[in-house]
JSON list of C-alpha atoms in Angstrom, two decimals:
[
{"chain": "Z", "resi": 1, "resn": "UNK", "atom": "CA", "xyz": [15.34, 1.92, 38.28]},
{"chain": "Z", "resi": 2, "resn": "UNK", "atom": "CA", "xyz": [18.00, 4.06, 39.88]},
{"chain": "Z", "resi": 3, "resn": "UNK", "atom": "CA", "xyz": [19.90, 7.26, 38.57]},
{"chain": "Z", "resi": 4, "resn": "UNK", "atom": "CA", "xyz": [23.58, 8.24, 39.14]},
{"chain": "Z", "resi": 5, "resn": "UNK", "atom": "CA", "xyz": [25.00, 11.96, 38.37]},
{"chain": "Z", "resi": 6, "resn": "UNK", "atom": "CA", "xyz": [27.24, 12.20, 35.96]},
{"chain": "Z", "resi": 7, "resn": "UNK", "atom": "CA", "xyz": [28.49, 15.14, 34.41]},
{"chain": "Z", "resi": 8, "resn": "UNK", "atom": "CA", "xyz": [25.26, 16.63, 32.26]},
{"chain": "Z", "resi": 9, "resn": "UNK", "atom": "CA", "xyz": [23.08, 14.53, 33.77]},
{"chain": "Z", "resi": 10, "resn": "UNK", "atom": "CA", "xyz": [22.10, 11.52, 35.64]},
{"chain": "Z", "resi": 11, "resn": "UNK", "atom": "CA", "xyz": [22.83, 8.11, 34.00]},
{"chain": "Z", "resi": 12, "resn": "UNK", "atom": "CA", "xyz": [20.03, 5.47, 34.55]},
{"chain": "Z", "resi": 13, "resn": "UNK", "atom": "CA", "xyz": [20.75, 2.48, 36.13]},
{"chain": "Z", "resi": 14, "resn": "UNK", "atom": "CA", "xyz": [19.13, -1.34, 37.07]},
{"chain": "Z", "resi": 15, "resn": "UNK", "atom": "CA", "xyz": [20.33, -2.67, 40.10]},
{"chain": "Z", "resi": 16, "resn": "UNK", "atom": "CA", "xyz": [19.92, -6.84, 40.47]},
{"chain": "Z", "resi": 17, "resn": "UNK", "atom": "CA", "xyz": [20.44, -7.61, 44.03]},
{"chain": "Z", "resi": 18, "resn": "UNK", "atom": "CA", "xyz": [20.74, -11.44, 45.52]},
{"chain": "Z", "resi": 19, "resn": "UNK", "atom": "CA", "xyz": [22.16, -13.61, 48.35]},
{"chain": "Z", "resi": 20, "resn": "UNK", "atom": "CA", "xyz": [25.70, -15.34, 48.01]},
{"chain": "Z", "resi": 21, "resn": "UNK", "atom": "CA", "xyz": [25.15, -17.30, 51.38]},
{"chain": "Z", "resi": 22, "resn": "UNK", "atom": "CA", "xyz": [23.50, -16.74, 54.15]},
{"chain": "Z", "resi": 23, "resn": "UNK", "atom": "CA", "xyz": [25.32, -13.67, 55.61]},
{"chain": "Z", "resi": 24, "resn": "UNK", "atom": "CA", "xyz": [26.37, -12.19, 52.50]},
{"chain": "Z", "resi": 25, "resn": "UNK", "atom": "CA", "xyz": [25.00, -10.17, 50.04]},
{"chain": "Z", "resi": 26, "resn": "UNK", "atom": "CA", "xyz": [25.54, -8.78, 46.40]},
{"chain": "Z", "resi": 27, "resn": "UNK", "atom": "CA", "xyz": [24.14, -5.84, 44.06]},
{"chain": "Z", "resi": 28, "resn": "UNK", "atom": "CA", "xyz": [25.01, -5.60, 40.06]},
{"chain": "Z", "resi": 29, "resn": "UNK", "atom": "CA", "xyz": [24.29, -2.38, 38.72]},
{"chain": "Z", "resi": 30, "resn": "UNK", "atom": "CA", "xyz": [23.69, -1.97, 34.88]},
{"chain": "Z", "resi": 31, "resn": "UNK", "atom": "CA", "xyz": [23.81, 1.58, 32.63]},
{"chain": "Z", "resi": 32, "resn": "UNK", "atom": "CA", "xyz": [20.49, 1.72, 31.25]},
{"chain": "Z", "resi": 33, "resn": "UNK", "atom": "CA", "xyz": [21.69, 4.58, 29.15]},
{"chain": "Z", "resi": 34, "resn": "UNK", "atom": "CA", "xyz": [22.32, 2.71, 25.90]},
{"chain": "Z", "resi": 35, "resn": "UNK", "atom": "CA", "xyz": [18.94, 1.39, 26.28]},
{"chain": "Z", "resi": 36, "resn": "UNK", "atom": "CA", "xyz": [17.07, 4.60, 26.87]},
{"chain": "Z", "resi": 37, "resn": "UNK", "atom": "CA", "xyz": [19.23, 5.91, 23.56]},
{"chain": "Z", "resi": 38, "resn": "UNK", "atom": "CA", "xyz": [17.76, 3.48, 21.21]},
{"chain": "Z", "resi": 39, "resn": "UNK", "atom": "CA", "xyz": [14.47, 3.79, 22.54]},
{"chain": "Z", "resi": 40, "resn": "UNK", "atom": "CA", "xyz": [14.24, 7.50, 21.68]},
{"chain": "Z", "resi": 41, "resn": "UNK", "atom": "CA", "xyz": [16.57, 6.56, 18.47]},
{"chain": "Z", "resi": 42, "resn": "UNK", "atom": "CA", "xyz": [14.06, 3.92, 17.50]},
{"chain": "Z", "resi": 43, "resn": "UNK", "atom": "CA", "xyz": [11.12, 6.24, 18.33]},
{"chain": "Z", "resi": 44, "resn": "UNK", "atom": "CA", "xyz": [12.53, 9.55, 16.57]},
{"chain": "Z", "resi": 45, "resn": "UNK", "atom": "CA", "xyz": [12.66, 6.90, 13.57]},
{"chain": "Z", "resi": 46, "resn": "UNK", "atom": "CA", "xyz": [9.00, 6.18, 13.71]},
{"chain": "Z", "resi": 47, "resn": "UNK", "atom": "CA", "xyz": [7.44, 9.26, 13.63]},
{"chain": "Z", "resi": 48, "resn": "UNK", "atom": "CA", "xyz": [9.89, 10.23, 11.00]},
{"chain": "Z", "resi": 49, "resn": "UNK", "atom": "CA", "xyz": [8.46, 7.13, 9.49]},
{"chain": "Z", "resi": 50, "resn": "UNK", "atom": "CA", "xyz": [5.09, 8.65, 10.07]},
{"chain": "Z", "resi": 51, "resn": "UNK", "atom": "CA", "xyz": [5.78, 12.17, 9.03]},
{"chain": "Z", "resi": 52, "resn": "UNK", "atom": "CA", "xyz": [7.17, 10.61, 5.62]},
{"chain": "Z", "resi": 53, "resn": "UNK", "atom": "CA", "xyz": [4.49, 8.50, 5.05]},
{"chain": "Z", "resi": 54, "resn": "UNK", "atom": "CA", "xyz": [1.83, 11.16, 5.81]},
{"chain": "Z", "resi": 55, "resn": "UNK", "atom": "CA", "xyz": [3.85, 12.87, 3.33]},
{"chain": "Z", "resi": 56, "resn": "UNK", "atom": "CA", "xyz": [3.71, 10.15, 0.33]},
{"chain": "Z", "resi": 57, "resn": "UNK", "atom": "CA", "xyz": [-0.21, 10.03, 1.17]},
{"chain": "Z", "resi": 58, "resn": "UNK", "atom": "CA", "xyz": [-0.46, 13.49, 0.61]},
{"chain": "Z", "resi": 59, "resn": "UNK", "atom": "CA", "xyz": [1.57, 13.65, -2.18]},
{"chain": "Z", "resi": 60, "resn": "UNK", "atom": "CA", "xyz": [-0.24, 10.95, -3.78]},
{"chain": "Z", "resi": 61, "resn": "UNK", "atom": "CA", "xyz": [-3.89, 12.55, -3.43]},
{"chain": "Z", "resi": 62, "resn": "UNK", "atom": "CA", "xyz": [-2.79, 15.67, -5.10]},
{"chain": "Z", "resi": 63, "resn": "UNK", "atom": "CA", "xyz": [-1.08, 13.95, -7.86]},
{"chain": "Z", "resi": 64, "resn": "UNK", "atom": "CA", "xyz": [-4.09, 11.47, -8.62]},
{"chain": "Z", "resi": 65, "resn": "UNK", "atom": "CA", "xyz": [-6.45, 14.73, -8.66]},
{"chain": "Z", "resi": 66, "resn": "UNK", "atom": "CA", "xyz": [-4.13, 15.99, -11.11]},
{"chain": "Z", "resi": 67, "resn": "UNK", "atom": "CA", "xyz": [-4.10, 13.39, -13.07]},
{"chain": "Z", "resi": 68, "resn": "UNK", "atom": "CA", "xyz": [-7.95, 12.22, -12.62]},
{"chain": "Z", "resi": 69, "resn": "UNK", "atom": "CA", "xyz": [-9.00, 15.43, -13.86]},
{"chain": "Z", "resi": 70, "resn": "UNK", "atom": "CA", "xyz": [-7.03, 15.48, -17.58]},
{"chain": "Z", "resi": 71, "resn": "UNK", "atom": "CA", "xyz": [-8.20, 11.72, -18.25]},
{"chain": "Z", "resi": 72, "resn": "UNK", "atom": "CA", "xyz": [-11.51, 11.97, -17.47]},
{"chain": "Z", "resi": 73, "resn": "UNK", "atom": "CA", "xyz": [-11.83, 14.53, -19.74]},
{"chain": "Z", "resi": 74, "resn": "UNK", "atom": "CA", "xyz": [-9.83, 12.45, -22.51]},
{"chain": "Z", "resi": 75, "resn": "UNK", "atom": "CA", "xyz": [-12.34, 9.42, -21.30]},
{"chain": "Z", "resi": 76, "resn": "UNK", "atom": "CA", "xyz": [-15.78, 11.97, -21.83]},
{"chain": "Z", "resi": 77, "resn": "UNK", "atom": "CA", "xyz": [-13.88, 13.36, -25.39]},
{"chain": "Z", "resi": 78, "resn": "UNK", "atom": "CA", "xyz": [-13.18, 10.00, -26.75]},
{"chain": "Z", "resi": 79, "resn": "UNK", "atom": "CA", "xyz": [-16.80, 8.77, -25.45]},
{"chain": "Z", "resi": 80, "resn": "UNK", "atom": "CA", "xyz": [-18.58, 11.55, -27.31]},
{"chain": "Z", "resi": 81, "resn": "UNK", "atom": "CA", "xyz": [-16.52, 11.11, -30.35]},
{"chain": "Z", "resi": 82, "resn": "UNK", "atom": "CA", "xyz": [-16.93, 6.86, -30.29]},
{"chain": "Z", "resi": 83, "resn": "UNK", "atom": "CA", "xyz": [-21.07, 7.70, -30.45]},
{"chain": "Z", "resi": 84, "resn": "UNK", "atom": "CA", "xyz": [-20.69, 10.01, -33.67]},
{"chain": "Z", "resi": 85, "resn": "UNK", "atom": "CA", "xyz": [-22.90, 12.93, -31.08]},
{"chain": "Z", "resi": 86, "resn": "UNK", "atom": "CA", "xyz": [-21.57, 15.34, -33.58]},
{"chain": "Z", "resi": 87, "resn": "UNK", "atom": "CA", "xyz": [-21.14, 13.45, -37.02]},
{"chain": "Z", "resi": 88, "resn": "UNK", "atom": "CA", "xyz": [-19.57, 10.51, -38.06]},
{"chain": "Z", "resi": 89, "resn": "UNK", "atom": "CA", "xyz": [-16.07, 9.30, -38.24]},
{"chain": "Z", "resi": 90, "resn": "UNK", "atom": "CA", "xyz": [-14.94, 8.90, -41.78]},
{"chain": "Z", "resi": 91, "resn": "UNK", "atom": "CA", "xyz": [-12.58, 6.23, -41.16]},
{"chain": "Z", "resi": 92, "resn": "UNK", "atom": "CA", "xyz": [-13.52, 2.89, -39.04]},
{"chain": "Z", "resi": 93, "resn": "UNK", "atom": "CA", "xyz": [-10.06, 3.46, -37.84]},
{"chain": "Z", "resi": 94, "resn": "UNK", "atom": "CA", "xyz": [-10.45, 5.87, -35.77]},
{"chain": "Z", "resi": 95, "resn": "UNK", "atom": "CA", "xyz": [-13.80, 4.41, -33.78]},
{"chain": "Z", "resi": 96, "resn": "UNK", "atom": "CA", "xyz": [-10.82, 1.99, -32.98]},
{"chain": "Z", "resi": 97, "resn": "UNK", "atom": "CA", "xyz": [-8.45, 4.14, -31.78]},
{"chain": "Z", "resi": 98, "resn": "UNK", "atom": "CA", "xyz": [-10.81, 6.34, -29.63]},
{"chain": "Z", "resi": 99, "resn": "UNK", "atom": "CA", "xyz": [-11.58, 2.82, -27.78]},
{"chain": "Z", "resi": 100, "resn": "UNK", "atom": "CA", "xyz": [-8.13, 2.27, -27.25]},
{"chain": "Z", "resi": 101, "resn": "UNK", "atom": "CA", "xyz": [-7.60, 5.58, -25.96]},
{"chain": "Z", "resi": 102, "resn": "UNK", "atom": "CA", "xyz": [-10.93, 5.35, -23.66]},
{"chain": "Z", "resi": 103, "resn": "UNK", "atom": "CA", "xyz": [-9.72, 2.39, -22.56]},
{"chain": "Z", "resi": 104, "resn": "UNK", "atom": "CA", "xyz": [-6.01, 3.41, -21.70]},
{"chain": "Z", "resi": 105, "resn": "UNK", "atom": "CA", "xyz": [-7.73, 6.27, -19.64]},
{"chain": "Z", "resi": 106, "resn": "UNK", "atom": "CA", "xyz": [-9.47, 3.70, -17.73]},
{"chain": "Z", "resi": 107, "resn": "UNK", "atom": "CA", "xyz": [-6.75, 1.78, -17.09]},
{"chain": "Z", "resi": 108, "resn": "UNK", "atom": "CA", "xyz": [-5.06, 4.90, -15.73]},
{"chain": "Z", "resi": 109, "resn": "UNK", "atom": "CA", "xyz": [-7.77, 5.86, -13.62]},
{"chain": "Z", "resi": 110, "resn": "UNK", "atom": "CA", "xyz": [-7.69, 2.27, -12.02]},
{"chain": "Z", "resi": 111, "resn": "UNK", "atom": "CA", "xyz": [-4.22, 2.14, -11.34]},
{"chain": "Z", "resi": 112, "resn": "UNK", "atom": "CA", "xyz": [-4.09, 5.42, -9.74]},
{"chain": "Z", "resi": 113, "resn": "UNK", "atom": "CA", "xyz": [-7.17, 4.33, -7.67]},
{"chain": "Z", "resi": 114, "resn": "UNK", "atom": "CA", "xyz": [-5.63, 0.94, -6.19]},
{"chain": "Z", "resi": 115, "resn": "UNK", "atom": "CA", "xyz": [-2.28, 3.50, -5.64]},
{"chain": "Z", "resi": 116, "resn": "UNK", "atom": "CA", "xyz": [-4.32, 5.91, -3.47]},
{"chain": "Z", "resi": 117, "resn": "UNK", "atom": "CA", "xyz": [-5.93, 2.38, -1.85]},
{"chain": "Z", "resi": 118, "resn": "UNK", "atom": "CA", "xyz": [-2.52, 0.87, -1.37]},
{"chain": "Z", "resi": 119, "resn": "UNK", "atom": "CA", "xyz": [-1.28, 4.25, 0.38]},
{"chain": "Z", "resi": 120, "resn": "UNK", "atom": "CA", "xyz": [-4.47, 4.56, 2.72]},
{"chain": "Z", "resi": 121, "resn": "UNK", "atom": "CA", "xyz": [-3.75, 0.64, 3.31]},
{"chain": "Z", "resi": 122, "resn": "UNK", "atom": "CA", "xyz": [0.01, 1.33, 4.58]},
{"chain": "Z", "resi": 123, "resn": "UNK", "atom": "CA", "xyz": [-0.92, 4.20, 6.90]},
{"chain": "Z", "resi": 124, "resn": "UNK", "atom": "CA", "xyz": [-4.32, 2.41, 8.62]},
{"chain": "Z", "resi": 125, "resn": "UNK", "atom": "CA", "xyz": [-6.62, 5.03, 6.47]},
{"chain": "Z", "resi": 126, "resn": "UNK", "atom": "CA", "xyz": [-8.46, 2.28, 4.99]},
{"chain": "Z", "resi": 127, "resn": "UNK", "atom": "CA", "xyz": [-9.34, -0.97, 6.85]},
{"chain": "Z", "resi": 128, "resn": "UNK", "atom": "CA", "xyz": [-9.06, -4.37, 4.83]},
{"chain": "Z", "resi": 129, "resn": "UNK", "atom": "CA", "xyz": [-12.99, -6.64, 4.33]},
{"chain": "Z", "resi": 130, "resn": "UNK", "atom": "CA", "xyz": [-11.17, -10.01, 4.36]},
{"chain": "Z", "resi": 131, "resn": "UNK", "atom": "CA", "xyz": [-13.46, -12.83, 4.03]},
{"chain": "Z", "resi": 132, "resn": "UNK", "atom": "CA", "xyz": [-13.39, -16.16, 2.94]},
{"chain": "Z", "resi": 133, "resn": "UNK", "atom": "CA", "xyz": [-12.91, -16.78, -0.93]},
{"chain": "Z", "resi": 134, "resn": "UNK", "atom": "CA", "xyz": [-12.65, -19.11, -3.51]},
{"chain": "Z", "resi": 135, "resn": "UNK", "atom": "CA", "xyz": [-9.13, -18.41, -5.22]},
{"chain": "Z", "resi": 136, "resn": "UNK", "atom": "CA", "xyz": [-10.35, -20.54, -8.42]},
{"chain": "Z", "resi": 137, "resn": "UNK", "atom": "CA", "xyz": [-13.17, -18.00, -8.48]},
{"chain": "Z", "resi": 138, "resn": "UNK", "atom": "CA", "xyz": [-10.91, -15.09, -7.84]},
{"chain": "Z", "resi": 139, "resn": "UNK", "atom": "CA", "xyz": [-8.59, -16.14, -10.50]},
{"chain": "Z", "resi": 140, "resn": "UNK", "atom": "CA", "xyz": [-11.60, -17.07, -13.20]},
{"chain": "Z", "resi": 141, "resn": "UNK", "atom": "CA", "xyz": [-12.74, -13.24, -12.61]},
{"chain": "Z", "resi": 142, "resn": "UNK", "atom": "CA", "xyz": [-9.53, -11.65, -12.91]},
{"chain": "Z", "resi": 143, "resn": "UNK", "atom": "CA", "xyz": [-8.98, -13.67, -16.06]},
{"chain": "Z", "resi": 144, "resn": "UNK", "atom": "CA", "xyz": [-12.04, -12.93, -17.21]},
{"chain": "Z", "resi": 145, "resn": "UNK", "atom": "CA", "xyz": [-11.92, -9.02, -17.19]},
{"chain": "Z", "resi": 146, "resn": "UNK", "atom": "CA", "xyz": [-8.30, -9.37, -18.62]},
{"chain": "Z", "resi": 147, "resn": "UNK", "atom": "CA", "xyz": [-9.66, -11.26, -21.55]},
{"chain": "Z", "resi": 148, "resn": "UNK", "atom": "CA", "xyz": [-10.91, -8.28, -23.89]},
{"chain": "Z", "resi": 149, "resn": "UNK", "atom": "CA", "xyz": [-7.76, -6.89, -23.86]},
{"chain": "Z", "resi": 150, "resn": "UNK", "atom": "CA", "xyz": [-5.56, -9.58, -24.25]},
{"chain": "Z", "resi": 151, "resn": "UNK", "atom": "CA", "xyz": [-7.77, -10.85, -27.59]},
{"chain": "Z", "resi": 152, "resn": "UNK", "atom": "CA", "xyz": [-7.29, -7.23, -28.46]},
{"chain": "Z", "resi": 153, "resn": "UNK", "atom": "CA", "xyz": [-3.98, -7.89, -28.29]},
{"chain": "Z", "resi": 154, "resn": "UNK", "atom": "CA", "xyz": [-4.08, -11.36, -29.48]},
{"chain": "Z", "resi": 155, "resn": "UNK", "atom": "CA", "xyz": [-2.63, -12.97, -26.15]},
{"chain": "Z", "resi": 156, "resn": "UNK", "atom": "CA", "xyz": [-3.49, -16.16, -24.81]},
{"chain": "Z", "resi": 157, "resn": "UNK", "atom": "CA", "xyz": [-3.88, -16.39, -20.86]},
{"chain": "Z", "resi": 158, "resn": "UNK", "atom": "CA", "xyz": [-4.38, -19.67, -19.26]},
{"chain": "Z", "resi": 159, "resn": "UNK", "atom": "CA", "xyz": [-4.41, -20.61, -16.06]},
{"chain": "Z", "resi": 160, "resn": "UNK", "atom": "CA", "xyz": [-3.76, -23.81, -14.37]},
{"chain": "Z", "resi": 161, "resn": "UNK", "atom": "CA", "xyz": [-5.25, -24.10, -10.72]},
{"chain": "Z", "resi": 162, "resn": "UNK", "atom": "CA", "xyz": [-5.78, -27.13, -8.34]},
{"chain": "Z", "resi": 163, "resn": "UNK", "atom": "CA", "xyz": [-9.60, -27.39, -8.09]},
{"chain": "Z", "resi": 164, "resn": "UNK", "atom": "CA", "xyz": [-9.54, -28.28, -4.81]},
{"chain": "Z", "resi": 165, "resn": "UNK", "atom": "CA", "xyz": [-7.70, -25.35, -3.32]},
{"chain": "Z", "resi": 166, "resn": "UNK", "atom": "CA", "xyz": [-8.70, -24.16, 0.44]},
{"chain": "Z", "resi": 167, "resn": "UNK", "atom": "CA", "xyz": [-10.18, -21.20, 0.46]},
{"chain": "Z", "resi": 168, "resn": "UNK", "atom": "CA", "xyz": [-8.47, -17.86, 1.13]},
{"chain": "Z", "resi": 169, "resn": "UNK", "atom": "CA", "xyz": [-8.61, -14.60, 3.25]},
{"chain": "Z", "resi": 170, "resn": "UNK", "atom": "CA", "xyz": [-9.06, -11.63, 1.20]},
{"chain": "Z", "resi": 171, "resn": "UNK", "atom": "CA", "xyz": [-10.73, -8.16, 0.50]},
{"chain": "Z", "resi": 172, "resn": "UNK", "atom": "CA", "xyz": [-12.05, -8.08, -2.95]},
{"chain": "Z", "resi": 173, "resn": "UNK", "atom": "CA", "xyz": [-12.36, -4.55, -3.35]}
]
């Protein structure tokens, strides 16, 4: 790699150099400079990239401790009040709601735990287990701890899977 001066700098520059014939020669020089500009554009984008996404992971941690803290104490309220500790409820009603709501909490909790797992995913935090599964398995377990809610809800799930599908690369967690 050569350089040339040009005014506020020097300009970076390839030089190719080869034989027309046997007594003649020739040189092709080539600005590098566009080069050398996107490859401090594209890395300027990248740790921007990181910076952001440093950020988000941040962001997200303080928000699901924020949020973790309220619901578990919903969870532990509705909990206490499902087991009558303190007296019973006078309507059945209720026992059903406080489920509901114990369960919704859950469901929050869970969701902001596969967020936080998604975010350490995306910025090498947390390293993927992949191993060999059965995805009729997979499926069959996922089905199965959707079922209480969806006969809560009175919704049918069905699945329809090959039974001789290969297995499959994944982390279970």
């Amino acid at each position: 790699v050569l350089a040339r001066e040009r005014k506020g700098g020097f300009v970076p520059l390839s030089m190719t150099m080869g034989r027309t014939d046997s007594d003649h020669f020739f040189a092709v020089f080539r600005d590098l400079s566009p080069i050398k500009r996107s490859e401090t554009e594209l890395l300027n984008a990248r740790r921007s990239a990181e910076r952001a996404t440093s950020a988000k992971t941040d962001a997200l941690a303080r928000i699901s401790r924020e949020i973790r803290e309220p619901l578990n104490t919903i969870i532990g309220f509705a909990s206490v009040m499902i087991e009558e500790r303190f007296g019973s409820l006078v309507n059945d009603r209720y026992a059903a709601y406080l489920k509901d709501i114990r369960a919704a909490g859950e469901r929050a909790i869970a969701v902001l735990d596969d967020i936080v797992s998604i975010s350490g995913i995306e910025t090498g935090q947390t390293q993927l287990k992949l191993v060999s599964q059965n995805l009729n398995d997979m499926v069959e377990q996922c089905v199965g701890a959707l079922q209480p809610q969806a006969n809560r809800e009175r919704v049918i799930i069905r699945t329809s899977l090959a039974r001789t599908l290969p297995q499959v690369l994944a982390d279970t967690q």
